[in-house]
């Protein structure tokens, strides 16, 4: 079964740091382009960033609100995606999802597989 | 930065057709996707590359994209289709979501 499982969320004070993980199973993780998407309480979806696979160069792109504060990385040997967050702000409070178009719709740049999300709460 | 605009809410009677729009500059030049999200659940892909539908998504869901508007159409809307719907595109290497539309079936 294709699955993504996020972990690492929690309560942190503004200015603090947190690292999220996304464990992938059921597909060849090293081939997938992986994304982080977040959703603040009662709000819409917001794309956070994407990391390509190493075959395609491994480029990483970020949304403007998180650029310079968030870092996306991957460990293909552990089938795991990471999101390192520093200098957290109260507006970063959200459910964080990892998602990918792989394997069913590879190259479509859609978000087919989603994890259950992990909640990050940044207090003032 | 690129922006997508959706109506905050759309209402439809059971069995009727619901149309949810997504507007953006030259949106028809991009591939649009649509996601359905029910309360407390992760989003579900219902349309990708403008018109394609994952096999598990009912045929009553369809998509189109031309000019400045992409449209998600739900024919014969059912109560189970009540949810939030989000459009999504890529602008260069940046992902962009619309603000979401709450579909009410009443």
Tab-separated table of C-alpha atoms in Angstrom:
chain	number	residue	atom	x	y	z
A	1	UNK	CA	0.000	0.000	0.000
A	2	UNK	CA	1.289	3.419	-0.978
A	3	UNK	CA	1.517	5.494	2.186
A	4	UNK	CA	2.932	8.705	3.601
A	5	UNK	CA	3.127	9.215	7.353
A	6	UNK	CA	4.119	12.564	8.831
A	7	UNK	CA	5.485	13.031	12.320
A	8	UNK	CA	7.321	15.559	14.440
A	9	UNK	CA	4.625	18.153	14.956
A	10	UNK	CA	3.992	19.781	18.284
A	11	UNK	CA	3.877	22.980	20.295
A	12	UNK	CA	6.797	25.390	19.985
A	13	UNK	CA	7.345	29.009	20.958
A	14	UNK	CA	7.793	31.723	18.394
A	15	UNK	CA	11.396	31.873	17.304
A	16	UNK	CA	11.871	28.188	17.959
A	17	UNK	CA	12.634	25.276	15.660
A	18	UNK	CA	11.049	21.998	14.709
A	19	UNK	CA	11.804	19.184	12.271
A	20	UNK	CA	9.034	17.279	10.567
A	21	UNK	CA	9.461	13.882	8.960
A	22	UNK	CA	7.452	12.092	6.306
A	23	UNK	CA	7.980	8.342	6.027
A	24	UNK	CA	7.113	6.850	2.652
A	25	UNK	CA	6.248	3.237	1.908
A	26	UNK	CA	4.775	1.194	-0.912
A	27	UNK	CA	6.626	2.939	-3.728
A	28	UNK	CA	10.147	3.781	-4.898
A	29	UNK	CA	10.660	6.929	-2.858
A	30	UNK	CA	13.922	7.873	-4.559
A	31	UNK	CA	12.083	8.460	-7.832
A	32	UNK	CA	9.428	10.771	-6.382
A	33	UNK	CA	9.273	14.538	-6.358
A	34	UNK	CA	8.016	15.380	-2.885
A	35	UNK	CA	6.092	18.374	-1.591
A	36	UNK	CA	5.054	19.920	1.686
A	37	UNK	CA	1.662	21.612	1.864
A	38	UNK	CA	0.199	23.248	4.969
A	39	UNK	CA	-3.208	24.312	6.171
A	40	UNK	CA	-3.736	26.825	8.950
A	41	UNK	CA	-6.759	26.170	11.209
A	42	UNK	CA	-9.939	26.964	9.312
A	43	UNK	CA	-7.995	28.174	6.281
A	44	UNK	CA	-7.109	26.921	2.830
A	45	UNK	CA	-4.238	24.886	1.472
A	46	UNK	CA	-0.840	26.535	1.039
A	47	UNK	CA	2.080	25.042	-0.852
A	48	UNK	CA	5.272	25.167	1.218
A	49	UNK	CA	7.936	23.671	-1.004
A	50	UNK	CA	9.139	20.851	-3.232
A	51	UNK	CA	12.228	18.698	-3.650
A	52	UNK	CA	12.891	16.868	-6.873
A	53	UNK	CA	14.498	13.450	-7.060
A	54	UNK	CA	18.257	13.179	-7.473
A	55	UNK	CA	17.919	11.854	-11.007
A	56	UNK	CA	16.286	15.130	-11.989
A	57	UNK	CA	18.877	17.172	-10.121
A	58	UNK	CA	17.376	17.361	-6.646
A	59	UNK	CA	16.350	21.013	-6.978
A	60	UNK	CA	14.450	22.510	-4.055
A	61	UNK	CA	11.883	25.318	-4.308
A	62	UNK	CA	10.120	27.200	-1.531
A	63	UNK	CA	7.120	29.426	-1.106
A	64	UNK	CA	8.005	33.035	-0.384
A	65	UNK	CA	6.680	33.073	3.231
A	66	UNK	CA	9.038	30.277	4.306
A	67	UNK	CA	12.096	30.876	2.150
A	68	UNK	CA	15.185	31.304	4.286
A	69	UNK	CA	13.523	29.781	7.353
A	70	UNK	CA	12.454	26.309	6.168
A	71	UNK	CA	14.690	23.651	4.628
A	72	UNK	CA	13.446	20.601	2.763
A	73	UNK	CA	15.662	17.546	2.522
A	74	UNK	CA	15.354	13.847	1.825
A	75	UNK	CA	17.099	10.631	2.803
A	76	UNK	CA	16.393	8.132	0.064
A	77	UNK	CA	18.084	5.357	2.048
A	78	UNK	CA	15.456	5.837	4.759
A	79	UNK	CA	12.561	6.639	2.416
A	80	UNK	CA	12.032	9.802	4.405
A	81	UNK	CA	11.322	13.443	3.601
A	82	UNK	CA	12.134	16.199	6.084
A	83	UNK	CA	11.084	19.766	6.761
A	84	UNK	CA	13.397	21.681	9.057
A	85	UNK	CA	11.715	24.821	10.343
A	86	UNK	CA	13.549	27.604	12.183
A	87	UNK	CA	12.593	31.089	13.339
A	88	UNK	CA	9.018	29.925	13.585
A	89	UNK	CA	6.231	32.481	13.623
A	90	UNK	CA	2.688	32.219	14.953
A	91	UNK	CA	1.463	32.321	11.363
A	92	UNK	CA	3.283	29.038	10.706
A	93	UNK	CA	0.675	27.300	12.869
A	94	UNK	CA	-0.891	24.706	10.602
A	95	UNK	CA	-1.332	21.071	9.721
A	96	UNK	CA	1.617	20.081	7.551
A	97	UNK	CA	1.110	17.469	4.853
A	98	UNK	CA	3.614	15.728	2.628
A	99	UNK	CA	2.375	14.805	-0.809
A	100	UNK	CA	3.478	13.541	-4.213
A	101	UNK	CA	2.208	12.670	-7.663
A	102	UNK	CA	4.277	9.463	-7.670
A	103	UNK	CA	3.804	6.734	-8.678
A	104	UNK	CA	0.418	6.868	-10.381
A	105	UNK	CA	0.633	10.246	-12.061
A	106	UNK	CA	4.359	10.786	-12.321
A	107	UNK	CA	5.153	13.962	-14.160
A	108	UNK	CA	1.680	15.386	-13.751
A	109	UNK	CA	2.758	17.744	-10.951
A	110	UNK	CA	-0.440	16.893	-9.132
A	111	UNK	CA	-0.739	15.862	-5.491
A	112	UNK	CA	-2.089	12.323	-5.581
A	113	UNK	CA	-0.825	10.738	-2.381
A	114	UNK	CA	-1.222	12.637	0.899
A	115	UNK	CA	-0.247	11.837	4.434
A	116	UNK	CA	-2.581	12.348	7.369
A	117	UNK	CA	-0.767	15.525	8.361
A	118	UNK	CA	1.008	16.631	11.503
A	119	UNK	CA	-0.038	19.661	13.534
A	120	UNK	CA	2.434	22.422	14.308
A	121	UNK	CA	1.390	25.050	16.832
A	122	UNK	CA	3.550	28.113	17.321
A	123	UNK	CA	2.719	30.081	20.437
A	124	UNK	CA	3.621	33.655	21.183
B	1	UNK	CA	3.161	36.416	-7.470
B	2	UNK	CA	0.560	34.372	-9.285
B	3	UNK	CA	-2.936	34.266	-7.792
B	4	UNK	CA	-5.945	32.006	-8.219
B	5	UNK	CA	-9.424	33.192	-7.309
B	6	UNK	CA	-12.301	30.898	-6.338
B	7	UNK	CA	-15.781	31.798	-5.086
B	8	UNK	CA	-15.932	31.206	-1.321
B	9	UNK	CA	-19.119	29.190	-1.587
B	10	UNK	CA	-21.371	27.437	-4.076
B	11	UNK	CA	-24.735	25.870	-3.336
B	12	UNK	CA	-26.472	23.185	-5.362
B	13	UNK	CA	-29.550	21.010	-5.018
B	14	UNK	CA	-29.112	17.234	-5.022
B	15	UNK	CA	-29.106	15.854	-8.565
B	16	UNK	CA	-28.260	19.216	-10.115
B	17	UNK	CA	-24.991	20.360	-11.671
B	18	UNK	CA	-22.448	22.289	-9.634
B	19	UNK	CA	-19.776	24.418	-11.275
B	20	UNK	CA	-16.814	25.731	-9.306
B	21	UNK	CA	-14.570	28.230	-11.045
B	22	UNK	CA	-10.925	29.112	-10.593
B	23	UNK	CA	-9.595	32.278	-12.215
B	24	UNK	CA	-6.066	33.375	-12.933
B	25	UNK	CA	-4.086	35.245	-15.546
B	26	UNK	CA	-3.726	33.054	-18.647
B	27	UNK	CA	-4.713	30.078	-16.529
B	28	UNK	CA	-5.536	28.125	-19.684
B	29	UNK	CA	-1.813	27.990	-20.464
B	30	UNK	CA	-1.222	25.955	-17.326
B	31	UNK	CA	-2.338	22.541	-16.077
B	32	UNK	CA	-4.971	22.805	-13.354
B	33	UNK	CA	-5.704	20.254	-10.661
B	34	UNK	CA	-8.634	20.053	-8.283
B	35	UNK	CA	-8.780	18.656	-4.757
B	36	UNK	CA	-11.711	17.726	-2.560
B	37	UNK	CA	-11.354	18.016	1.201
B	38	UNK	CA	-13.907	16.918	3.748
B	39	UNK	CA	-13.734	18.027	7.393
B	40	UNK	CA	-10.943	16.396	9.320
B	41	UNK	CA	-9.571	14.589	6.262
B	42	UNK	CA	-6.612	15.012	3.958
B	43	UNK	CA	-7.304	16.407	0.484
B	44	UNK	CA	-8.168	14.032	-2.355
B	45	UNK	CA	-7.165	14.598	-5.976
B	46	UNK	CA	-10.275	14.636	-8.182
B	47	UNK	CA	-8.979	16.188	-11.427
B	48	UNK	CA	-5.432	16.538	-12.777
B	49	UNK	CA	-4.008	18.010	-15.974
B	50	UNK	CA	-7.233	19.970	-16.499
B	51	UNK	CA	-9.485	17.107	-17.497
B	52	UNK	CA	-8.080	13.791	-16.266
B	53	UNK	CA	-9.836	11.921	-13.502
B	54	UNK	CA	-8.267	9.290	-11.233
B	55	UNK	CA	-9.984	5.951	-11.762
B	56	UNK	CA	-11.586	5.925	-8.319
B	57	UNK	CA	-13.225	9.325	-8.782
B	58	UNK	CA	-16.832	9.133	-10.006
B	59	UNK	CA	-17.545	10.084	-13.612
B	60	UNK	CA	-19.790	12.908	-12.447
B	61	UNK	CA	-16.612	14.918	-11.755
B	62	UNK	CA	-15.135	16.677	-14.786
B	63	UNK	CA	-12.798	19.558	-15.465
B	64	UNK	CA	-12.047	22.144	-18.111
B	65	UNK	CA	-9.554	24.961	-18.502
B	66	UNK	CA	-9.513	27.739	-21.072
B	67	UNK	CA	-8.629	31.407	-21.201
B	68	UNK	CA	-8.439	32.686	-17.651
B	69	UNK	CA	-10.773	30.160	-16.039
B	70	UNK	CA	-10.642	26.541	-14.968
B	71	UNK	CA	-13.898	24.884	-13.984
B	72	UNK	CA	-14.725	21.845	-11.920
B	73	UNK	CA	-18.136	20.469	-12.814
B	74	UNK	CA	-20.047	17.963	-10.744
B	75	UNK	CA	-23.016	16.500	-12.591
B	76	UNK	CA	-25.826	14.903	-10.629
B	77	UNK	CA	-24.381	16.233	-7.380
B	78	UNK	CA	-24.820	13.978	-4.361
B	79	UNK	CA	-24.871	14.781	-0.673
B	80	UNK	CA	-21.500	13.064	-0.303
B	81	UNK	CA	-19.961	15.695	-2.606
B	82	UNK	CA	-20.412	18.386	0.032
B	83	UNK	CA	-16.852	19.482	0.783
B	84	UNK	CA	-14.230	22.160	0.219
B	85	UNK	CA	-12.685	22.216	-3.238
B	86	UNK	CA	-9.316	23.725	-4.158
B	87	UNK	CA	-7.768	24.409	-7.538
B	88	UNK	CA	-4.011	24.257	-7.948
B	89	UNK	CA	-1.470	25.136	-10.617
B	90	UNK	CA	2.252	25.586	-10.964
B	91	UNK	CA	3.636	28.991	-11.825
B	92	UNK	CA	7.173	28.263	-12.931
B	93	UNK	CA	8.493	26.271	-9.963
B	94	UNK	CA	6.021	27.595	-7.414
B	95	UNK	CA	2.852	25.812	-6.398
B	96	UNK	CA	-0.267	27.961	-6.118
B	97	UNK	CA	-3.618	27.056	-4.595
B	98	UNK	CA	-6.888	28.877	-4.933
B	99	UNK	CA	-8.534	30.028	-1.734
B	100	UNK	CA	-11.024	27.175	-1.792
B	101	UNK	CA	-14.764	26.865	-2.391
B	102	UNK	CA	-17.203	25.365	0.074
B	103	UNK	CA	-19.758	23.316	-1.832
B	104	UNK	CA	-23.067	22.975	-0.023
B	105	UNK	CA	-25.602	20.428	-1.227
B	106	UNK	CA	-29.051	21.400	-0.028
